[in-house]
mmCIF file of C-alpha atoms in Angstrom:
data_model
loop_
_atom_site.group_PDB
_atom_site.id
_atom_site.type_symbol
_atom_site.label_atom_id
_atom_site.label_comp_id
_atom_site.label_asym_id
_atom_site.label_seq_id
_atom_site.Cartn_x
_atom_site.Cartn_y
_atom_site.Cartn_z
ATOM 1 C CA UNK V 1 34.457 -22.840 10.131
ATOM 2 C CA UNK V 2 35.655 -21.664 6.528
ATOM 3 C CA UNK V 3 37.321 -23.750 4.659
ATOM 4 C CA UNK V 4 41.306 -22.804 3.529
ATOM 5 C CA UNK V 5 42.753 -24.082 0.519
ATOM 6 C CA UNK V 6 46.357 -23.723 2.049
ATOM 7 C CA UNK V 7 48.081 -24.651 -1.695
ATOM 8 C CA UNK V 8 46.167 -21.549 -3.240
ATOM 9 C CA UNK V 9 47.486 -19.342 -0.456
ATOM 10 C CA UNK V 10 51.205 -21.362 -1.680
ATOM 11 C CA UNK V 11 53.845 -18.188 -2.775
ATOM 12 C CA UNK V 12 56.462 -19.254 -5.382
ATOM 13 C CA UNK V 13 59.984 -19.660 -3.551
ATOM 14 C CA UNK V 14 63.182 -18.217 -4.914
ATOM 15 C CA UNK V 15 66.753 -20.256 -5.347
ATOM 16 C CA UNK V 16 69.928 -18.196 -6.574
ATOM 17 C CA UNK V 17 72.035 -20.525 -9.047
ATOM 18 C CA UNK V 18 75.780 -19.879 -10.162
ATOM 19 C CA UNK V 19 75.212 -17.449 -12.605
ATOM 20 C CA UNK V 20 74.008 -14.437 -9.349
ATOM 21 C CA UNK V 21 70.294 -14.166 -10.389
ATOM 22 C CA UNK V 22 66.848 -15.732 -9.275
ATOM 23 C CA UNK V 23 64.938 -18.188 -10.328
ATOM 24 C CA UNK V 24 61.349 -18.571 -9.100
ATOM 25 C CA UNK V 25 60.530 -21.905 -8.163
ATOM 26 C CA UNK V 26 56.518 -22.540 -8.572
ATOM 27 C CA UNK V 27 53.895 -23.223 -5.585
ATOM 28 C CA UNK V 28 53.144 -27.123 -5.775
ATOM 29 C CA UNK V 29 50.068 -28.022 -6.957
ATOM 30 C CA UNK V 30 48.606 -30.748 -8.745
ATOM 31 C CA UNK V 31 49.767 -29.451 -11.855
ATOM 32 C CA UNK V 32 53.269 -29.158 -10.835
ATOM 33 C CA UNK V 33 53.670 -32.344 -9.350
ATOM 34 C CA UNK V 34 52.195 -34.272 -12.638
ATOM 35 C CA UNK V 35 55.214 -32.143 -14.476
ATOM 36 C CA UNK V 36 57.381 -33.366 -11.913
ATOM 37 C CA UNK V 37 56.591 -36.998 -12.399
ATOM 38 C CA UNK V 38 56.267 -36.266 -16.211
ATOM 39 C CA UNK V 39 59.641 -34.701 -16.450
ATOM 40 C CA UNK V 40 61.458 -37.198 -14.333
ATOM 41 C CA UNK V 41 59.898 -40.285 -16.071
ATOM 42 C CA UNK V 42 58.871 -41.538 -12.454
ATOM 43 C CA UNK V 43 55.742 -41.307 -9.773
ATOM 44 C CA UNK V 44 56.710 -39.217 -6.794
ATOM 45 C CA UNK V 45 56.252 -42.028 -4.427
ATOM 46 C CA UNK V 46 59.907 -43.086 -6.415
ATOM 47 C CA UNK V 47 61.980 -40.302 -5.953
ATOM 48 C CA UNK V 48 63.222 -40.697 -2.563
ATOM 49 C CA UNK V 49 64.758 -43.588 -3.714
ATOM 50 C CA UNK V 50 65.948 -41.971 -6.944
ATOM 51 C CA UNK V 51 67.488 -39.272 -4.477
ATOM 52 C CA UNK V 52 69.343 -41.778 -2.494
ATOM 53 C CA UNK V 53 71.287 -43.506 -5.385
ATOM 54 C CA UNK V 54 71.432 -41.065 -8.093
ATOM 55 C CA UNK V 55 71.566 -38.320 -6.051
ATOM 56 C CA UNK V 56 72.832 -35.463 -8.424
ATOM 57 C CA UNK V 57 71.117 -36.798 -11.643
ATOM 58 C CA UNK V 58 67.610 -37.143 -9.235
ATOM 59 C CA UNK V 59 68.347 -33.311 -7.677
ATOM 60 C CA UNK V 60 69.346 -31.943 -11.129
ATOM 61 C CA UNK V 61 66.089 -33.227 -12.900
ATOM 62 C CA UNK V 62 63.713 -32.131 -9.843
ATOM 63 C CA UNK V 63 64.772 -28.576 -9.913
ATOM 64 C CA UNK V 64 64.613 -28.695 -13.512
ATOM 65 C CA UNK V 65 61.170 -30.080 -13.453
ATOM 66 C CA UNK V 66 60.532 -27.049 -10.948
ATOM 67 C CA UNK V 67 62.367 -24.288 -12.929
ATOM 68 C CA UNK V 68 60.910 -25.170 -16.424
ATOM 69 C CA UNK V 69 57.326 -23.953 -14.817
ATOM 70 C CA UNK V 70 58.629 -20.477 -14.488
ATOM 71 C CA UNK V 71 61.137 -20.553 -17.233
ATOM 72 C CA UNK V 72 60.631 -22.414 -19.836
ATOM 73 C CA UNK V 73 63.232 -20.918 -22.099
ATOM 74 C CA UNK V 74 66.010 -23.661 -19.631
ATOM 75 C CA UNK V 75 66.621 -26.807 -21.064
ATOM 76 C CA UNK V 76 68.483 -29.318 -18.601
ATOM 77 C CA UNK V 77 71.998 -29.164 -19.440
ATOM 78 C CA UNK V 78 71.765 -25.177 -18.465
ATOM 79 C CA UNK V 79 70.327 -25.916 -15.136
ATOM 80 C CA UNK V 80 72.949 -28.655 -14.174
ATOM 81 C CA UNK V 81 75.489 -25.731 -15.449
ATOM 82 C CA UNK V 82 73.744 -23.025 -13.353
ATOM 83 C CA UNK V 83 74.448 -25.767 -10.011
ATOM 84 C CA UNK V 84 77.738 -25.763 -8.448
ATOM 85 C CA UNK V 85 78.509 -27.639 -5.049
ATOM 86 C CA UNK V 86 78.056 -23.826 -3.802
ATOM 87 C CA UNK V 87 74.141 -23.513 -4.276
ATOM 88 C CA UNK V 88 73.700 -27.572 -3.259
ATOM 89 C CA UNK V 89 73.160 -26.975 0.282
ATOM 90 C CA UNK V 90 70.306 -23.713 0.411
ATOM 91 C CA UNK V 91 68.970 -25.249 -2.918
ATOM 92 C CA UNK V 92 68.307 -28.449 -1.435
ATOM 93 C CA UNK V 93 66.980 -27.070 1.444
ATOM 94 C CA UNK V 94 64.419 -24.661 -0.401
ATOM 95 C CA UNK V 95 63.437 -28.171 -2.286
ATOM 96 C CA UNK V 96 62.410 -30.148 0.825
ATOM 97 C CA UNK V 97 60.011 -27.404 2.192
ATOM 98 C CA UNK V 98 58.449 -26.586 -1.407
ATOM 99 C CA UNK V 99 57.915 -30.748 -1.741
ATOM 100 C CA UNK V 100 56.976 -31.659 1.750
ATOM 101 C CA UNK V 101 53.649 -32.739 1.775
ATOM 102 C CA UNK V 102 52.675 -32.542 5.094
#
């Protein structure tokens, strides 16, 4: 049987923010999730907890940490400017397939 490295076959996922356009969200790989950690100043096994009492600081950092792959040229305060209450709900759900690790 052949062996399939499913996070090389990974396509990047797509969230639309307030401003009407895309922004591609990268495949996660080891790379992306050491950003993530390095980004958010905290190991992954953290950030559900992070989630769960700083839950807009925690979200707005992770998809910054996950947009700044793809375009660097966003610095933090954009990205928490580009999220209203609007995008919350399909952005967080794009989030929890991209970082389940199952």
């Amino acid at each position: 049987m052949e062996e399939v490295n499913i996070l090389a076959e990974e396509k990047p996922k797509s969230i639309t923010l307030s401003d009407g356009k895309e922004y591609k969200l990268p495949p996660i790989d080891m790379t992306t999730l050491a950003n993530i950690e390095k980004t958010m100043g905290l190991g992954l096994g953290k950030l559900q907890d992070k989630l769960e009492n700083e839950t807009m600081t925690t979200m707005r950092n992770l998809i910054y940490a996950l947009l700044k792959e793809e375009q660097p040229e966003l610095d933090i305060d954009k990205v928490g400017h580009l999220i209203t209450l609007k995008e919350m709900s399909s952005i967080s759900e794009t989030i929890s397939e991209i970082m389940a690790l199952t």
